[in-house]
Amino acid sequence: NEKSIYGGGDDLQIYHDGSVNKIVGTGAHDIEVYTSNTKRFTIGSNGNTTYLDDVKSIYGTGSDLRIYHDGTHSRIVDGGANATSFQTGELRIHDAAANEYIAKFVANGAVELYYDNSKKLKTTSTGVGILGSLSVESDSQKLTLGSGNDLEIYHNGSSSYIENNTGNLYIFSANLRIENADG
């Protein structure tokens, strides 16, 4: 229970209370931690911990998980050979202001992807739902259907194609109109 006390108002105390080792900052003073005469992080009087750029929180015997800010980007890095797992009932990814969705992942439910806070793609119990238009944005890339690419729809840069590569092609409609560009 002996204390090392520093500061005119007992501002910093280091001691063992019989069961726990303690470093105590009293009053409204931050605690700064230095190594090699360089500040690495601060424990604010409000309890927040602030790490400087490129100071990593490292977890795992083989430094498997690192969380840090490199001065430009925030990083969560899994350097191990295994997957990184998030365990939650619903994972939401927002923009920096937290006022728009980017993606949502719901346990036992949908995965949803957003563009400008508007849902554009979702998984359903039977497959995938597209909310908006579907576009293949480069020439000669094909929209393929069937396990053997049985039906292909594409544009090669000058002409558009619908190719049925197996069996019959059926078109069912109450009315069928095929028109040229002049109508």
PDB file of C-alpha atoms in Angstrom:
ATOM      1  CA  ASN A   1       0.000   0.000   0.000  1.00  0.00           C
ATOM      2  CA  GLU A   2       2.996   2.308  -0.326  1.00  0.00           C
ATOM      3  CA  LYS A   3       2.469   4.985  -2.976  1.00  0.00           C
ATOM      4  CA  SER A   4       4.846   6.872  -5.213  1.00  0.00           C
ATOM      5  CA  ILE A   5       3.204  10.266  -5.460  1.00  0.00           C
ATOM      6  CA  TYR A   6       4.127  12.971  -7.968  1.00  0.00           C
ATOM      7  CA  GLY A   7       2.904  16.561  -8.394  1.00  0.00           C
ATOM      8  CA  GLY A   8       1.951  19.250  -5.908  1.00  0.00           C
ATOM      9  CA  GLY A   9      -1.635  17.958  -5.684  1.00  0.00           C
ATOM     10  CA  ASP A  10      -0.789  14.237  -5.650  1.00  0.00           C
ATOM     11  CA  ASP A  11      -1.494  14.353  -9.424  1.00  0.00           C
ATOM     12  CA  LEU A  12       0.075  10.992 -10.291  1.00  0.00           C
ATOM     13  CA  GLN A  13       0.166   7.943  -8.031  1.00  0.00           C
ATOM     14  CA  ILE A  14       1.770   4.546  -8.638  1.00  0.00           C
ATOM     15  CA  TYR A  15       1.140   1.760  -6.141  1.00  0.00           C
ATOM     16  CA  HIS A  16      -0.088  -1.744  -5.379  1.00  0.00           C
ATOM     17  CA  ASP A  17      -3.206  -1.885  -3.187  1.00  0.00           C
ATOM     18  CA  GLY A  18      -2.710  -5.493  -2.026  1.00  0.00           C
ATOM     19  CA  SER A  19      -4.384  -7.095  -5.031  1.00  0.00           C
ATOM     20  CA  VAL A  20      -4.117  -4.718  -8.017  1.00  0.00           C
ATOM     21  CA  ASN A  21      -1.263  -2.650  -9.481  1.00  0.00           C
ATOM     22  CA  LYS A  22      -2.443   0.916 -10.120  1.00  0.00           C
ATOM     23  CA  ILE A  23      -1.309   3.980 -12.012  1.00  0.00           C
ATOM     24  CA  VAL A  24      -3.710   6.755 -11.007  1.00  0.00           C
ATOM     25  CA  GLY A  25      -3.984  10.214 -12.521  1.00  0.00           C
ATOM     26  CA  THR A  26      -5.988  12.483 -10.251  1.00  0.00           C
ATOM     27  CA  GLY A  27      -7.815  15.613 -11.290  1.00  0.00           C
ATOM     28  CA  ALA A  28      -8.233  16.660 -14.912  1.00  0.00           C
ATOM     29  CA  HIS A  29      -4.766  15.579 -16.064  1.00  0.00           C
ATOM     30  CA  ASP A  30      -4.019  13.299 -19.008  1.00  0.00           C
ATOM     31  CA  ILE A  31      -1.450  10.508 -18.782  1.00  0.00           C
ATOM     32  CA  GLU A  32       0.984  10.420 -21.699  1.00  0.00           C
ATOM     33  CA  VAL A  33       3.051   7.317 -22.452  1.00  0.00           C
ATOM     34  CA  TYR A  34       6.475   7.679 -24.094  1.00  0.00           C
ATOM     35  CA  THR A  35       9.030   5.211 -25.457  1.00  0.00           C
ATOM     36  CA  SER A  36      12.412   6.185 -26.965  1.00  0.00           C
ATOM     37  CA  ASN A  37      11.583   9.724 -25.828  1.00  0.00           C
ATOM     38  CA  THR A  38       8.609   9.817 -28.253  1.00  0.00           C
ATOM     39  CA  LYS A  39       4.966  10.113 -27.188  1.00  0.00           C
ATOM     40  CA  ARG A  40       3.023   6.992 -28.280  1.00  0.00           C
ATOM     41  CA  PHE A  41      -0.411   7.425 -26.724  1.00  0.00           C
ATOM     42  CA  THR A  42      -2.434   9.410 -24.222  1.00  0.00           C
ATOM     43  CA  ILE A  43      -4.990   8.295 -21.665  1.00  0.00           C
ATOM     44  CA  GLY A  44      -7.237  11.324 -21.359  1.00  0.00           C
ATOM     45  CA  SER A  45      -8.715  12.436 -18.049  1.00  0.00           C
ATOM     46  CA  ASN A  46     -12.083  11.530 -19.652  1.00  0.00           C
ATOM     47  CA  GLY A  47     -10.916   7.904 -20.062  1.00  0.00           C
ATOM     48  CA  ASN A  48     -10.397   8.032 -23.840  1.00  0.00           C
ATOM     49  CA  THR A  49      -7.176   6.545 -25.178  1.00  0.00           C
ATOM     50  CA  THR A  50      -5.595   8.391 -28.116  1.00  0.00           C
ATOM     51  CA  TYR A  51      -2.873   6.741 -30.191  1.00  0.00           C
ATOM     52  CA  LEU A  52      -0.618   8.730 -32.501  1.00  0.00           C
ATOM     53  CA  ASP A  53      -0.303   7.883 -36.210  1.00  0.00           C
ATOM     54  CA  ASP A  54       1.260   4.528 -37.008  1.00  0.00           C
ATOM     55  CA  VAL A  55       1.151   3.343 -33.378  1.00  0.00           C
ATOM     56  CA  LYS A  56      -0.437  -0.101 -33.598  1.00  0.00           C
ATOM     57  CA  SER A  57      -2.578  -2.045 -31.160  1.00  0.00           C
ATOM     58  CA  ILE A  58      -1.269  -5.560 -31.765  1.00  0.00           C
ATOM     59  CA  TYR A  59      -3.073  -8.755 -30.745  1.00  0.00           C
ATOM     60  CA  GLY A  60      -2.021 -12.410 -30.941  1.00  0.00           C
ATOM     61  CA  THR A  61       1.243 -14.223 -30.291  1.00  0.00           C
ATOM     62  CA  GLY A  62       2.291 -13.820 -33.935  1.00  0.00           C
ATOM     63  CA  SER A  63       1.102 -10.190 -34.132  1.00  0.00           C
ATOM     64  CA  ASP A  64      -1.895 -11.548 -36.035  1.00  0.00           C
ATOM     65  CA  LEU A  65      -4.204  -8.535 -35.686  1.00  0.00           C
ATOM     66  CA  ARG A  66      -3.156  -4.891 -35.919  1.00  0.00           C
ATOM     67  CA  ILE A  67      -5.395  -1.839 -35.560  1.00  0.00           C
ATOM     68  CA  TYR A  68      -3.953   1.586 -36.328  1.00  0.00           C
ATOM     69  CA  HIS A  69      -4.066   4.804 -38.339  1.00  0.00           C
ATOM     70  CA  ASP A  70      -1.125   5.241 -40.724  1.00  0.00           C
ATOM     71  CA  GLY A  71      -1.468   9.021 -41.062  1.00  0.00           C
ATOM     72  CA  THR A  72      -3.764   8.736 -44.074  1.00  0.00           C
ATOM     73  CA  HIS A  73      -5.956   5.652 -43.635  1.00  0.00           C
ATOM     74  CA  SER A  74      -7.405   3.719 -40.712  1.00  0.00           C
ATOM     75  CA  ARG A  75      -6.396   0.068 -40.846  1.00  0.00           C
ATOM     76  CA  ILE A  76      -7.535  -3.253 -39.407  1.00  0.00           C
ATOM     77  CA  VAL A  77      -4.979  -5.792 -40.611  1.00  0.00           C
ATOM     78  CA  ASP A  78      -5.200  -9.556 -40.140  1.00  0.00           C
ATOM     79  CA  GLY A  79      -1.667 -10.753 -40.748  1.00  0.00           C
ATOM     80  CA  GLY A  80      -2.458 -14.344 -39.827  1.00  0.00           C
ATOM     81  CA  ALA A  81      -3.423 -17.208 -42.083  1.00  0.00           C
ATOM     82  CA  ASN A  82      -7.003 -17.406 -40.811  1.00  0.00           C
ATOM     83  CA  ALA A  83     -10.170 -15.377 -41.337  1.00  0.00           C
ATOM     84  CA  THR A  84     -11.178 -12.310 -39.338  1.00  0.00           C
ATOM     85  CA  SER A  85     -14.554 -12.868 -37.716  1.00  0.00           C
ATOM     86  CA  PHE A  86     -17.108 -10.242 -36.696  1.00  0.00           C
ATOM     87  CA  GLN A  87     -19.759 -11.676 -34.395  1.00  0.00           C
ATOM     88  CA  THR A  88     -22.917  -9.585 -34.182  1.00  0.00           C
ATOM     89  CA  GLY A  89     -26.635  -9.734 -34.875  1.00  0.00           C
ATOM     90  CA  GLU A  90     -26.322  -6.963 -37.472  1.00  0.00           C
ATOM     91  CA  LEU A  91     -23.243  -5.304 -38.921  1.00  0.00           C
ATOM     92  CA  ARG A  92     -23.788  -1.840 -40.400  1.00  0.00           C
ATOM     93  CA  ILE A  93     -21.194   0.036 -42.425  1.00  0.00           C
ATOM     94  CA  HIS A  94     -21.812   3.784 -42.666  1.00  0.00           C
ATOM     95  CA  ASP A  95     -20.128   6.743 -44.310  1.00  0.00           C
ATOM     96  CA  ALA A  96     -17.741   8.843 -42.204  1.00  0.00           C
ATOM     97  CA  ALA A  97     -20.568  11.109 -40.982  1.00  0.00           C
ATOM     98  CA  ALA A  98     -22.684   8.044 -40.010  1.00  0.00           C
ATOM     99  CA  ASN A  99     -25.699   9.393 -41.885  1.00  0.00           C
ATOM    100  CA  GLU A 100     -25.686   7.038 -44.902  1.00  0.00           C
ATOM    101  CA  TYR A 101     -25.560   3.256 -45.170  1.00  0.00           C
ATOM    102  CA  ILE A 102     -22.900   1.634 -47.321  1.00  0.00           C
ATOM    103  CA  ALA A 103     -23.750  -1.983 -46.426  1.00  0.00           C
ATOM    104  CA  LYS A 104     -25.717  -4.029 -43.891  1.00  0.00           C
ATOM    105  CA  PHE A 105     -25.246  -7.654 -42.920  1.00  0.00           C
ATOM    106  CA  VAL A 106     -28.138  -9.137 -40.912  1.00  0.00           C
ATOM    107  CA  ALA A 107     -27.869 -12.484 -39.083  1.00  0.00           C
ATOM    108  CA  ASN A 108     -30.328 -15.006 -40.549  1.00  0.00           C
ATOM    109  CA  GLY A 109     -31.339 -12.339 -43.042  1.00  0.00           C
ATOM    110  CA  ALA A 110     -30.199 -10.166 -45.881  1.00  0.00           C
ATOM    111  CA  VAL A 111     -26.957  -8.659 -47.019  1.00  0.00           C
ATOM    112  CA  GLU A 112     -27.730  -5.219 -48.403  1.00  0.00           C
ATOM    113  CA  LEU A 113     -25.529  -2.936 -50.521  1.00  0.00           C
ATOM    114  CA  TYR A 114     -26.244   0.779 -50.922  1.00  0.00           C
ATOM    115  CA  TYR A 115     -25.377   3.581 -53.326  1.00  0.00           C
ATOM    116  CA  ASP A 116     -25.819   7.101 -51.937  1.00  0.00           C
ATOM    117  CA  ASN A 117     -27.907   5.664 -49.065  1.00  0.00           C
ATOM    118  CA  SER A 118     -30.270   3.939 -51.506  1.00  0.00           C
ATOM    119  CA  LYS A 119     -30.449   0.131 -51.338  1.00  0.00           C
ATOM    120  CA  LYS A 120     -29.394  -1.355 -54.678  1.00  0.00           C
ATOM    121  CA  LEU A 121     -28.769  -5.050 -53.993  1.00  0.00           C
ATOM    122  CA  LYS A 122     -29.993  -7.477 -51.373  1.00  0.00           C
ATOM    123  CA  THR A 123     -29.880 -11.179 -50.751  1.00  0.00           C
ATOM    124  CA  THR A 124     -33.178 -12.945 -50.168  1.00  0.00           C
ATOM    125  CA  SER A 125     -34.197 -16.426 -49.067  1.00  0.00           C
ATOM    126  CA  THR A 126     -34.412 -17.406 -52.753  1.00  0.00           C
ATOM    127  CA  GLY A 127     -31.413 -15.539 -54.211  1.00  0.00           C
ATOM    128  CA  VAL A 128     -30.569 -11.927 -54.960  1.00  0.00           C
ATOM    129  CA  GLY A 129     -32.795  -8.886 -55.445  1.00  0.00           C
ATOM    130  CA  ILE A 130     -31.691  -5.939 -57.565  1.00  0.00           C
ATOM    131  CA  LEU A 131     -33.359  -2.626 -56.792  1.00  0.00           C
ATOM    132  CA  GLY A 132     -32.697  -0.475 -59.839  1.00  0.00           C
ATOM    133  CA  SER A 133     -31.141  -1.347 -63.153  1.00  0.00           C
ATOM    134  CA  LEU A 134     -28.540  -4.026 -63.826  1.00  0.00           C
ATOM    135  CA  SER A 135     -25.734  -2.920 -66.080  1.00  0.00           C
ATOM    136  CA  VAL A 136     -22.692  -4.629 -67.539  1.00  0.00           C
ATOM    137  CA  GLU A 137     -20.478  -1.628 -68.101  1.00  0.00           C
ATOM    138  CA  SER A 138     -17.890  -2.778 -70.599  1.00  0.00           C
ATOM    139  CA  ASP A 139     -18.210  -4.182 -74.095  1.00  0.00           C
ATOM    140  CA  SER A 140     -18.016  -7.937 -74.681  1.00  0.00           C
ATOM    141  CA  GLN A 141     -18.754  -8.714 -71.024  1.00  0.00           C
ATOM    142  CA  LYS A 142     -21.641 -11.163 -70.899  1.00  0.00           C
ATOM    143  CA  LEU A 143     -24.628 -11.601 -68.631  1.00  0.00           C
ATOM    144  CA  THR A 144     -24.738 -15.397 -68.471  1.00  0.00           C
ATOM    145  CA  LEU A 145     -27.495 -17.627 -67.147  1.00  0.00           C
ATOM    146  CA  GLY A 146     -27.396 -21.367 -66.481  1.00  0.00           C
ATOM    147  CA  SER A 147     -24.692 -23.621 -65.085  1.00  0.00           C
ATOM    148  CA  GLY A 148     -23.050 -23.965 -68.513  1.00  0.00           C
ATOM    149  CA  ASN A 149     -23.569 -20.349 -69.616  1.00  0.00           C
ATOM    150  CA  ASP A 150     -26.666 -21.596 -71.453  1.00  0.00           C
ATOM    151  CA  LEU A 151     -28.024 -18.115 -72.187  1.00  0.00           C
ATOM    152  CA  GLU A 152     -25.783 -15.122 -72.894  1.00  0.00           C
ATOM    153  CA  ILE A 153     -26.753 -11.486 -73.348  1.00  0.00           C
ATOM    154  CA  TYR A 154     -24.049  -9.033 -74.352  1.00  0.00           C
ATOM    155  CA  HIS A 155     -22.880  -6.131 -76.498  1.00  0.00           C
ATOM    156  CA  ASN A 156     -19.575  -6.424 -78.360  1.00  0.00           C
ATOM    157  CA  GLY A 157     -19.018  -2.712 -78.994  1.00  0.00           C
ATOM    158  CA  SER A 158     -21.018  -2.485 -82.212  1.00  0.00           C
ATOM    159  CA  SER A 159     -23.835  -5.061 -81.980  1.00  0.00           C
ATOM    160  CA  SER A 160     -25.992  -6.613 -79.278  1.00  0.00           C
ATOM    161  CA  TYR A 161     -26.611 -10.342 -78.905  1.00  0.00           C
ATOM    162  CA  ILE A 162     -28.881 -12.820 -77.167  1.00  0.00           C
ATOM    163  CA  GLU A 163     -27.399 -16.293 -77.529  1.00  0.00           C
ATOM    164  CA  ASN A 164     -29.150 -19.474 -76.466  1.00  0.00           C
ATOM    165  CA  ASN A 165     -26.437 -22.137 -76.363  1.00  0.00           C
ATOM    166  CA  THR A 166     -28.543 -25.169 -75.368  1.00  0.00           C
ATOM    167  CA  GLY A 167     -32.072 -26.371 -76.009  1.00  0.00           C
ATOM    168  CA  ASN A 168     -34.901 -24.130 -77.170  1.00  0.00           C
ATOM    169  CA  LEU A 169     -35.414 -20.421 -76.576  1.00  0.00           C
ATOM    170  CA  TYR A 170     -38.976 -19.640 -75.532  1.00  0.00           C
ATOM    171  CA  ILE A 171     -40.445 -16.149 -75.355  1.00  0.00           C
ATOM    172  CA  PHE A 172     -43.853 -15.950 -73.684  1.00  0.00           C
ATOM    173  CA  SER A 173     -45.844 -12.760 -73.967  1.00  0.00           C
ATOM    174  CA  ALA A 174     -49.438 -11.605 -74.453  1.00  0.00           C
ATOM    175  CA  ASN A 175     -48.078  -9.494 -77.320  1.00  0.00           C
ATOM    176  CA  LEU A 176     -44.669  -9.618 -78.951  1.00  0.00           C
ATOM    177  CA  ARG A 177     -43.284  -6.680 -80.897  1.00  0.00           C
ATOM    178  CA  ILE A 178     -39.861  -6.575 -82.483  1.00  0.00           C
ATOM    179  CA  GLU A 179     -39.039  -3.146 -83.920  1.00  0.00           C
ATOM    180  CA  ASN A 180     -36.113  -1.510 -85.625  1.00  0.00           C
ATOM    181  CA  ALA A 181     -34.686   1.778 -84.354  1.00  0.00           C
ATOM    182  CA  ASP A 182     -37.247   3.727 -86.418  1.00  0.00           C
ATOM    183  CA  GLY A 183     -40.117   2.004 -84.603  1.00  0.00           C
TER     184      GLY A 183
END
